[in-house]
Short mmCIF file of C-alpha atoms in Angstrom, two decimals:
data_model
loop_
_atom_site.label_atom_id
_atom_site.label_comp_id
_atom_site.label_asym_id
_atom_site.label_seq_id
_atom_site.Cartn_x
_atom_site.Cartn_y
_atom_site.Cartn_z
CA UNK Q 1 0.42 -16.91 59.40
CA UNK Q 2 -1.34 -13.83 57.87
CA UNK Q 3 -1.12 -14.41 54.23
CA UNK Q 4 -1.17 -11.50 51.62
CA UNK Q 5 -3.93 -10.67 49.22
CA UNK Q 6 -3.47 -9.92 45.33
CA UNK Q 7 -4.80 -6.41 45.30
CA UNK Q 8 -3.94 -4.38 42.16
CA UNK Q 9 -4.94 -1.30 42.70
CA UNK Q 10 -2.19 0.96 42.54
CA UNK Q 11 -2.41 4.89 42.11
CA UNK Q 12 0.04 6.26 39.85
CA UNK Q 13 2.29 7.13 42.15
CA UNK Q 14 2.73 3.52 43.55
CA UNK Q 15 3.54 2.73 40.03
CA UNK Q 16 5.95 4.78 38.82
CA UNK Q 17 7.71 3.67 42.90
CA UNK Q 18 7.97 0.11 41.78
CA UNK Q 19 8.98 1.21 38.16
CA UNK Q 20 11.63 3.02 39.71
CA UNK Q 21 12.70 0.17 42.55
CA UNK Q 22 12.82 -2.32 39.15
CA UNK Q 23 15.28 0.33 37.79
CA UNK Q 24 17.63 0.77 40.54
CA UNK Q 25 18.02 -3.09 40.87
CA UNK Q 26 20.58 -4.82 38.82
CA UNK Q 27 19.22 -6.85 36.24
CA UNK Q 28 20.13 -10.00 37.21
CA UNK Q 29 18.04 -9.84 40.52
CA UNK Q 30 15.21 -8.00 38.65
CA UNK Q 31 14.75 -11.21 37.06
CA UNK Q 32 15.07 -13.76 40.77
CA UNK Q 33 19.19 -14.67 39.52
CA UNK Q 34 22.34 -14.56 41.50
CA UNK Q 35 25.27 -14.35 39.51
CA UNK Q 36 27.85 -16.14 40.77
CA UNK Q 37 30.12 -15.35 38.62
CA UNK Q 38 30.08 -14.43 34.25
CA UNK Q 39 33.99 -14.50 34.28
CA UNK Q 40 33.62 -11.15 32.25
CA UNK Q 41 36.08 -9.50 34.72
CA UNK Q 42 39.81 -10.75 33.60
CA UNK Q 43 41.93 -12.86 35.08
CA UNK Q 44 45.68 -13.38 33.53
CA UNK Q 45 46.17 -17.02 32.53
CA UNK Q 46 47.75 -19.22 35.45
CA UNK Q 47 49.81 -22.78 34.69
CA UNK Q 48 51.62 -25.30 35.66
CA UNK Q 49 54.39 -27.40 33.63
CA UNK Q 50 56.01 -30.46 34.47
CA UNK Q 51 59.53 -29.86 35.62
CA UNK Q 52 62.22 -31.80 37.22
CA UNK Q 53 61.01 -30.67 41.01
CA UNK Q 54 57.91 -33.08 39.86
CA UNK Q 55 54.27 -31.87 40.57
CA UNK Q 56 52.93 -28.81 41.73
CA UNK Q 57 50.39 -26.15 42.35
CA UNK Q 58 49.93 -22.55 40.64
CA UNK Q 59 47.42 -20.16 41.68
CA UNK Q 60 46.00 -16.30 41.17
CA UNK Q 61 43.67 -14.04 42.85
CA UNK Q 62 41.61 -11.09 42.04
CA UNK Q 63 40.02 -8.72 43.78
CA UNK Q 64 38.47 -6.85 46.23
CA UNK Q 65 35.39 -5.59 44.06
CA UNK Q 66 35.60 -7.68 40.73
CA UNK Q 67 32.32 -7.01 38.84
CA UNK Q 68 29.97 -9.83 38.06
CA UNK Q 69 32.02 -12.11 41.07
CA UNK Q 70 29.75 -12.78 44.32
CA UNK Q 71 31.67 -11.63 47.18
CA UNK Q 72 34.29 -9.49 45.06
CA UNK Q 73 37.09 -12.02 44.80
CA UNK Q 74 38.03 -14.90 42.35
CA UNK Q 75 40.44 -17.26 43.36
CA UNK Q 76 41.78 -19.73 40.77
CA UNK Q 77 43.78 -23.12 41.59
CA UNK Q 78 45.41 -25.56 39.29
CA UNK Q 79 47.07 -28.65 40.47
CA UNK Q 80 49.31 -30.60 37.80
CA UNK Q 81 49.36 -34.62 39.32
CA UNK Q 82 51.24 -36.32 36.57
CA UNK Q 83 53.14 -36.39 33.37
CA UNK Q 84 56.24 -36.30 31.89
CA UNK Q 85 58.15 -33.69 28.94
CA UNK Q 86 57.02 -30.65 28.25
CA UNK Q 87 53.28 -31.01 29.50
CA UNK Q 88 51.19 -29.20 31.51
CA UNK Q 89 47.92 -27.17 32.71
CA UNK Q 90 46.52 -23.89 32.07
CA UNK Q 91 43.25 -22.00 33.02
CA UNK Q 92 42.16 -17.93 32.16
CA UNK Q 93 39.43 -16.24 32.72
CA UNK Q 94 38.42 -13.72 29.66
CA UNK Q 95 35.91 -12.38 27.52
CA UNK Q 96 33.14 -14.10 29.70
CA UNK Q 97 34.51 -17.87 29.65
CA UNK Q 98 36.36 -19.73 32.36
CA UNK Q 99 38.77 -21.67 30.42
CA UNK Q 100 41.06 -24.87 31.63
CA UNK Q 101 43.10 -27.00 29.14
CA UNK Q 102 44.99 -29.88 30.16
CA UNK Q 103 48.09 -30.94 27.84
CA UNK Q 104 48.02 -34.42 26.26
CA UNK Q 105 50.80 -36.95 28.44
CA UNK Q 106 49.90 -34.00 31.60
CA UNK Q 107 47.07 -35.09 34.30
CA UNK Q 108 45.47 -32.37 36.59
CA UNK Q 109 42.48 -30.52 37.41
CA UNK Q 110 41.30 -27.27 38.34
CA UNK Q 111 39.55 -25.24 41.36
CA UNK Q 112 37.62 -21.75 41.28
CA UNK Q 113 36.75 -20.53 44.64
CA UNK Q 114 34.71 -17.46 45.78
CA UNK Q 115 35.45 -16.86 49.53
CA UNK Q 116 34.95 -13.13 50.10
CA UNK Q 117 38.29 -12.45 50.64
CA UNK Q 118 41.54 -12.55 49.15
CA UNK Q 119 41.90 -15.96 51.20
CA UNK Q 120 41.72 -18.61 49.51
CA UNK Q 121 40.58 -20.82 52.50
CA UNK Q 122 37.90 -17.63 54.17
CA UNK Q 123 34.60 -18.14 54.63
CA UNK Q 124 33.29 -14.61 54.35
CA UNK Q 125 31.07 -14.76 51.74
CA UNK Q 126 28.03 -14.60 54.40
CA UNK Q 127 25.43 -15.27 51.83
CA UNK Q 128 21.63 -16.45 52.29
CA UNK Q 129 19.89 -18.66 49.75
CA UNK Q 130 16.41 -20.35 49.34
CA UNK Q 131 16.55 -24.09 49.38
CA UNK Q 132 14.37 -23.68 46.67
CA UNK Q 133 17.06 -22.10 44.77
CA UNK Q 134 18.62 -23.74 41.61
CA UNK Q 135 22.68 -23.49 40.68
CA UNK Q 136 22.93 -23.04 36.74
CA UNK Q 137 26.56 -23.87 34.83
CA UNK Q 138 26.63 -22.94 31.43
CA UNK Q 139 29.37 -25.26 29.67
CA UNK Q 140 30.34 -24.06 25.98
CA UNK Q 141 33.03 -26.29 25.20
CA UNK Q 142 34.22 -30.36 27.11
CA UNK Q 143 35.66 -32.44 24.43
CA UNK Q 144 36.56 -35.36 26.64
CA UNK Q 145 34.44 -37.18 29.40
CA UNK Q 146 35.24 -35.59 33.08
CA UNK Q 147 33.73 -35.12 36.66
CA UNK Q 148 32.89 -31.71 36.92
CA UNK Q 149 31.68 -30.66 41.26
CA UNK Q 150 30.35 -27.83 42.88
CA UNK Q 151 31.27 -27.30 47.09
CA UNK Q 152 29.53 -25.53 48.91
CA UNK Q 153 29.89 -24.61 52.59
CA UNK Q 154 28.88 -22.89 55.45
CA UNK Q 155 32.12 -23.35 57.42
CA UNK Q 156 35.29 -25.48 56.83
CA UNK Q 157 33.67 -28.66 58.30
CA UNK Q 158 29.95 -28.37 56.95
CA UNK Q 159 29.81 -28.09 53.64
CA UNK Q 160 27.57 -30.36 50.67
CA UNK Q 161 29.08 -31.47 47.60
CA UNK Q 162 27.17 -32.02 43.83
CA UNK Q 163 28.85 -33.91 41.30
CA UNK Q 164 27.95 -34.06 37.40
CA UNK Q 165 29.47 -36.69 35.06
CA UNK Q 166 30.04 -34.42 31.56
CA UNK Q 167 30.15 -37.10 28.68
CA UNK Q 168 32.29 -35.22 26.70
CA UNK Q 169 31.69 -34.28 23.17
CA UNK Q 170 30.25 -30.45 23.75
CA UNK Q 171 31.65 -28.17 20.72
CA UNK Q 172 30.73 -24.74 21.20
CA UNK Q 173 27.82 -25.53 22.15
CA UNK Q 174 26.57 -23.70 25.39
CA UNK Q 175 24.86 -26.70 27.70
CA UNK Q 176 22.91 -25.93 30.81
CA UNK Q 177 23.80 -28.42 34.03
CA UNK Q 178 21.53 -27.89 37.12
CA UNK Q 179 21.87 -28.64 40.67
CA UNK Q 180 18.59 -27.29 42.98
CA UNK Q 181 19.80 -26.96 46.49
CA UNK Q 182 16.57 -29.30 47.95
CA UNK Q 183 18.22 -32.29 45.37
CA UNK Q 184 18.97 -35.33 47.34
CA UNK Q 185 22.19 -36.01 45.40
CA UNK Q 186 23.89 -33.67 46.99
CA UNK Q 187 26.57 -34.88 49.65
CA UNK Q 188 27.09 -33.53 53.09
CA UNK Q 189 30.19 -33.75 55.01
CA UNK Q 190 29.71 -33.01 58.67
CA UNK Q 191 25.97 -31.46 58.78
CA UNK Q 192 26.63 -30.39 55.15
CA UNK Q 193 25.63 -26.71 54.04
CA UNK Q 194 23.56 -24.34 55.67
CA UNK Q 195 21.78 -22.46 52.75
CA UNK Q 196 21.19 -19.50 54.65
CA UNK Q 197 24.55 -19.54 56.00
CA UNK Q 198 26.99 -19.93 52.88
CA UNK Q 199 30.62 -19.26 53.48
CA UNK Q 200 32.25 -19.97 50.33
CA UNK Q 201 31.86 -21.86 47.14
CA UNK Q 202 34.35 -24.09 45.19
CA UNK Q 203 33.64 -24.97 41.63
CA UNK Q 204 36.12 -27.85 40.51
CA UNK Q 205 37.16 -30.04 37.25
CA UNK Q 206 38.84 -33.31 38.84
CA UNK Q 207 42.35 -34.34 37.54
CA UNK Q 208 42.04 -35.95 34.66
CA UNK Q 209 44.42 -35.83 31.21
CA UNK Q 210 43.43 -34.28 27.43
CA UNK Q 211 41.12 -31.86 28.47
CA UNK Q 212 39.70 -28.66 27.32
CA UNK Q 213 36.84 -27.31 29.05
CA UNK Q 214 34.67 -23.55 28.79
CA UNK Q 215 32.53 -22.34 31.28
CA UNK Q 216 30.67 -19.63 30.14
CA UNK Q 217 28.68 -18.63 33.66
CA UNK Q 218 27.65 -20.01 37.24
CA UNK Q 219 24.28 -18.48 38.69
CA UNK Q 220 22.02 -19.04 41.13
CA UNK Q 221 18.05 -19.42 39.92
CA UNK Q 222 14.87 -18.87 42.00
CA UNK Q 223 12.93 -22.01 41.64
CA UNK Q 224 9.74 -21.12 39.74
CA UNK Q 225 5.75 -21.94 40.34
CA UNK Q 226 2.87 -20.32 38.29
CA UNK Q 227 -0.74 -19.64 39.58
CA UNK Q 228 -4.10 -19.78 37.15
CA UNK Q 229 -7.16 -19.13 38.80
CA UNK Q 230 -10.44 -19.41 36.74
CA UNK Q 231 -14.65 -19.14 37.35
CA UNK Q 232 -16.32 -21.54 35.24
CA UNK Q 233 -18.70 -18.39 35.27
CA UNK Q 234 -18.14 -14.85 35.47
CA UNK Q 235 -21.90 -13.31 35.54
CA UNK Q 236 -24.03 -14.72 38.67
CA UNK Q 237 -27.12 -13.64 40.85
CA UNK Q 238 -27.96 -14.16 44.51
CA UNK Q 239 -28.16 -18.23 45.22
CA UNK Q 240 -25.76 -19.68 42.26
CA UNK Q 241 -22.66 -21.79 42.65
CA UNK Q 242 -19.82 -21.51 40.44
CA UNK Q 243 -16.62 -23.96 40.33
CA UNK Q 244 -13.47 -22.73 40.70
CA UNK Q 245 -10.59 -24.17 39.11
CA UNK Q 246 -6.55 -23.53 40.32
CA UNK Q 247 -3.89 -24.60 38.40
CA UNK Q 248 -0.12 -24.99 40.24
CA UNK Q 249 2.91 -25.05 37.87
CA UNK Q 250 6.25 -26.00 38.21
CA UNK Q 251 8.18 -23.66 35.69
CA UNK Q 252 11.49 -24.40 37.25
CA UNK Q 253 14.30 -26.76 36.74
CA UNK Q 254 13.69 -28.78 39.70
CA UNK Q 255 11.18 -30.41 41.68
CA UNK Q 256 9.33 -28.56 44.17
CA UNK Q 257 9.20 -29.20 47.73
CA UNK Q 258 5.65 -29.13 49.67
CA UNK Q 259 3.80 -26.15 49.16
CA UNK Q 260 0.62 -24.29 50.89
CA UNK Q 261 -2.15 -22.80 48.56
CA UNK Q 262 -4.91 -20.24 50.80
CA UNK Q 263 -7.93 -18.65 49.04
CA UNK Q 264 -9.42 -15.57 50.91
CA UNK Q 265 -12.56 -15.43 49.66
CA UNK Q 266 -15.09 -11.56 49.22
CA UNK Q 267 -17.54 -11.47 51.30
CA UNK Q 268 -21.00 -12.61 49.68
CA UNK Q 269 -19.03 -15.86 48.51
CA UNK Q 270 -18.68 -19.07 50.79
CA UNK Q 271 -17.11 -22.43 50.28
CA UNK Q 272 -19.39 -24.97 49.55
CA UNK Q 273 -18.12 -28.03 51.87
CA UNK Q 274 -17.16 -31.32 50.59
CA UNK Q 275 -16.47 -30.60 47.34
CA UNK Q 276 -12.69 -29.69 46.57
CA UNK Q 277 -10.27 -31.93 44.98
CA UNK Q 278 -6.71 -32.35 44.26
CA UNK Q 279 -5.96 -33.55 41.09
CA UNK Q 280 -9.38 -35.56 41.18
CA UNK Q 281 -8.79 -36.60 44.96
CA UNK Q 282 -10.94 -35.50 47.68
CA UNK Q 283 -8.75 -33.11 49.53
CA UNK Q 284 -11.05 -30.37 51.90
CA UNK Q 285 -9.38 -27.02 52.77
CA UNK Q 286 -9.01 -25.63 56.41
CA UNK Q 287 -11.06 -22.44 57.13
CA UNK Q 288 -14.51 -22.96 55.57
CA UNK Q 289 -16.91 -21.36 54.76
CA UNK Q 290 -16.01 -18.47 54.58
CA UNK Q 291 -12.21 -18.67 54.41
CA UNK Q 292 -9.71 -18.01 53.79
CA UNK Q 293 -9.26 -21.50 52.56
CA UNK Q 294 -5.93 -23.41 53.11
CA UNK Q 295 -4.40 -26.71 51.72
CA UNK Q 296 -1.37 -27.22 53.08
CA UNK Q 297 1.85 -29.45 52.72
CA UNK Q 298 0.73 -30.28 48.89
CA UNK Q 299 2.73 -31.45 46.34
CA UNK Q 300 6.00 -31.66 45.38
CA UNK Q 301 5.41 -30.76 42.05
CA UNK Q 302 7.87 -32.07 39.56
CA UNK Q 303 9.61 -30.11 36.65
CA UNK Q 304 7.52 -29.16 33.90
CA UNK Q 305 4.58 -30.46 35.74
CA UNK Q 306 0.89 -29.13 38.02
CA UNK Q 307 -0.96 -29.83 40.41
CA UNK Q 308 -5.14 -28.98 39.54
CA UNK Q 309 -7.57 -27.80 42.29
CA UNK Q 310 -11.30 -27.85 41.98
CA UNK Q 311 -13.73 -26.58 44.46
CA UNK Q 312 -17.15 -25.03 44.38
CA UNK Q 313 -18.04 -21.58 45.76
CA UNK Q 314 -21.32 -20.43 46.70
CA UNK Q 315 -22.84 -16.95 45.56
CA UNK Q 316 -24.41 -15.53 49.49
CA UNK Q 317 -24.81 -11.99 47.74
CA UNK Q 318 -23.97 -9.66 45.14
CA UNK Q 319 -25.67 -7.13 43.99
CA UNK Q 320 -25.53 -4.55 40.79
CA UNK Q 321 -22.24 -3.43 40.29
CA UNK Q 322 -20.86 -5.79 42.72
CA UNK Q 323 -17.44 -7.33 41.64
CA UNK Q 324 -16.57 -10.54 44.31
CA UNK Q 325 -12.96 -11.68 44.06
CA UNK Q 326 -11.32 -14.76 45.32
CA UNK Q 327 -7.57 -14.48 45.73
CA UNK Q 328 -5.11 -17.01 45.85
CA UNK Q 329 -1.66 -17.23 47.50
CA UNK Q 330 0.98 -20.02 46.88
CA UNK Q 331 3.81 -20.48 49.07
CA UNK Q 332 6.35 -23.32 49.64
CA UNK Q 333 5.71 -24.72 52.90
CA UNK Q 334 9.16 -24.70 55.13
CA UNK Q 335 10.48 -21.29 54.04
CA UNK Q 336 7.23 -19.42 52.56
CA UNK Q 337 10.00 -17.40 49.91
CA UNK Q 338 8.97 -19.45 47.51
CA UNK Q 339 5.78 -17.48 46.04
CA UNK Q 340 3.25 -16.99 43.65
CA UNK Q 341 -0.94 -15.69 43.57
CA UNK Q 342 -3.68 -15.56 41.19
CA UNK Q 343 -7.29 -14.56 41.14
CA UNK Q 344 -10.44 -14.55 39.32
CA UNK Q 345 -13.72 -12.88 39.98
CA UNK Q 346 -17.55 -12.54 39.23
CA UNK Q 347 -20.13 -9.27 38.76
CA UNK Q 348 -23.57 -9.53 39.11
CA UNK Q 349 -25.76 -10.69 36.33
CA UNK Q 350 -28.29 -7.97 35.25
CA UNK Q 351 -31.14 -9.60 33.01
CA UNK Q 352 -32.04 -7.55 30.06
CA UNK Q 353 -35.39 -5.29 30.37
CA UNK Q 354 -37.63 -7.15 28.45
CA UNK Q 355 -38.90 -5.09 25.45
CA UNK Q 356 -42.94 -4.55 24.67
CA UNK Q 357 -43.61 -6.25 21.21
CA UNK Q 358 -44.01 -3.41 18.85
CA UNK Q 359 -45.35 -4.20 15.03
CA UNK Q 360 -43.72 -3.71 11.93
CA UNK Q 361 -44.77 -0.70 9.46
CA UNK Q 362 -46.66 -4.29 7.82
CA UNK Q 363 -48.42 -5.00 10.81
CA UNK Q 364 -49.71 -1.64 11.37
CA UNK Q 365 -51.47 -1.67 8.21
CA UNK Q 366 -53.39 -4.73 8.98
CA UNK Q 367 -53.99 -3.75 12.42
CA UNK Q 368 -55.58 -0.55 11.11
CA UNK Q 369 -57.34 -2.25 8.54
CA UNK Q 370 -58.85 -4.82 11.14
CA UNK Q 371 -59.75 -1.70 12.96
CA UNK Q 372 -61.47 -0.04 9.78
CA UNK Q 373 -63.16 -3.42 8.93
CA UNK Q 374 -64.28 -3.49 12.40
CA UNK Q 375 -65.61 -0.11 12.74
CA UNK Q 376 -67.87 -1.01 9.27
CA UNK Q 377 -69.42 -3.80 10.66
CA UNK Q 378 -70.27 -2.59 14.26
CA UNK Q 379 -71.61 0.69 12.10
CA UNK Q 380 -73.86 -1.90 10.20
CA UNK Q 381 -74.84 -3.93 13.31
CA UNK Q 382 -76.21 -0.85 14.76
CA UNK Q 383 -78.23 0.21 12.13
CA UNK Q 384 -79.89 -3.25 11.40
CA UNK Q 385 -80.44 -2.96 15.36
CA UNK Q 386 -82.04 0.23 14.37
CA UNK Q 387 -84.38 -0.61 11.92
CA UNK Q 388 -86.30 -3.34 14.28
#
């Protein structure tokens, strides 16, 4: 697999392209996020009360084309289970939050779906995402303990389910739950979910009683790795070996899965063999000497955590005004979407000229003095020679 090289070298013209490209792009995907859905686009309040026809469903749907709602329609579900009086369930979407309130004495729950149709049971969303992708709900307000799940599917009979647990307790308060699509907690039904095959996706409260619940947003976040790439020195001659050190982060909210790092190496520099390591482990690359250099199937990296290379690199030859670059590609090894590079490099080491020793206004006196006094006495030497 060819693998690209950090090169940036851009004209002016190429910059002011990708300025523009950044531009044109929403916002959200400027920044590697999917929204799902902000609930900024209004939906009238649905609900349910107990009558004497006994339990029930209510349900709404907006659409085609509702800003800030993957696949242009929003289709909202309540389902009231139990109770008795007066009681019910209610759920509106406005000014940004997702709101579902369940009446003390009333049991029921809640379903959003986003199907890409006015169909509530379609699966025409036809969306692609990265395994290495992380799902994002923002919860603002859950006074009372309740199972909260997000569905998922590529068709009616494959789909993978994620369940969280919410303790209750959250007061206006905006709380960040996280579900990466590699997590082993989700559960399949039939072959589960195809990432790059989604159909639909159902966000749900179960039925429970005495709740009040706010979601505030539901996104989709790229999974996140940084690169650091450092010389231990930066000015070298013909014959010296420098140590390279490469620093793998996981800046995400999940844990990685295995990833690929590849060095392509200037010519002049050269691997020296046997001496890379992996977080202090021996661990040699593929492709010496001369690259490119590739570990592969590394990691996972956990949240918040790195993985450190080390390796040594061999000056060949540089000359003056030589600038030798190694640069480094990261890449998650099932998908290669997931992606990050770094480099570092090294210019020739010019020795200073080294100066003639000149003396100080001081030192020329003497020195002329020792002259003069010199000059005296070889006068007088030749005279006494003289007078034999």
């Amino acid at each position: 697999m060819e693998k690209r090289k950090l090169r940036k070298k851009f004209d002016l013209g190429a910059c002011l392209a990708v300025s523009l490209v950044f531009l044109l792009l929403p916002f959200s995907l400027a920044l590697g996020q999917i929204v799902i859905d902000a609930f900024t686009t209004e939906q009238p309040m649905i609900q349910r009360w107990w009558d004497p026809d006994g339990n029930g469903t209510e349900d709404s749907t907006i659409g085609p084309g509702a800003d800030e709602v993957i696949g242009g329609y929003r289709y909202t579900w309540i389902n009231l289970t139990g109770g008795t009086g007066a009681v019910g369930t209610r759920m509106v979407a406005t000014n940004g939050d997702l709101i579902f309130s369940v009446d003390s004495g009333a049991v029921g729950g809640c379903e959003v779906r986003w199907t890409g149709d006015v169909s509530e049971n379609a699966m025409s969303l036809g969306a692609s995402f990265n395994p290495n992708d992380i799902f994002r709900i923002v919860i603002i307000d859950d006074d009372l303990p309740v199972l909260l799940y997000l569905r998922v599917f590529t068709d009616a009979a494959n789909y993978s389910t994620y369940t969280w647990t919410l303790p209750g307790g959250i007061i206006d308060t905006p709380t960040d739950l996280y579900a990466a699509c590699n997590a082993p907690d989700w559960v399949a039904t039939g072959t589960g979910v195809e990432w790059s095959n989604v159909g639909a996706i159902y966000l749900g409260v179960a039925s429970t009683s005495m709740l009040d619940i706010r979601i505030g947003l539901l996104d989709l976040q790229a999974s996140e790795l940084s690169c650091v790439k450092s010389f231990d020195n930066h000015e070298v001659n013909t014959g010296d070996v420098i140590t390279a050190t490469v620093e793998i982060q996981n800046t995400g909210h999940a844990p990685s899965g295995l990833i690929d790092i590849t060095d392509t190496l200037d010519a002049g520099l050269s691997y020296v063999a046997g001496s890379a390591l992996v977080d202090g482990l021996p661990n040699e690359p593929a492709g010496g000497p001369v690259g490119p250099l590739v570990w592969q199937n590394l990691g996972p990296i956990a949240t918040a955590a790195n993985i450190t290379l080390t390796y040594d690199i061999s000056v060949d030859s540089i000359s003056a005004k030589d600038r030798l670059c190694s640069y480094v590609v990261v890449e998650d090894h099932d998908t290669q979407t997931l992606y990050t590079e770094c480099e570092d490099c090294v210019t020739y080491h010019d020795a200073p000229i080294k100066e003639v020793p000149t003396f100080t206004q001081w030192g020329m006196i003497a020195f002329s003095l020792l002259l003069a006094t010199s000059a005296v006495w070889a006068i007088q030497r030749n005279r006494s020679i003289s007078d034999l």
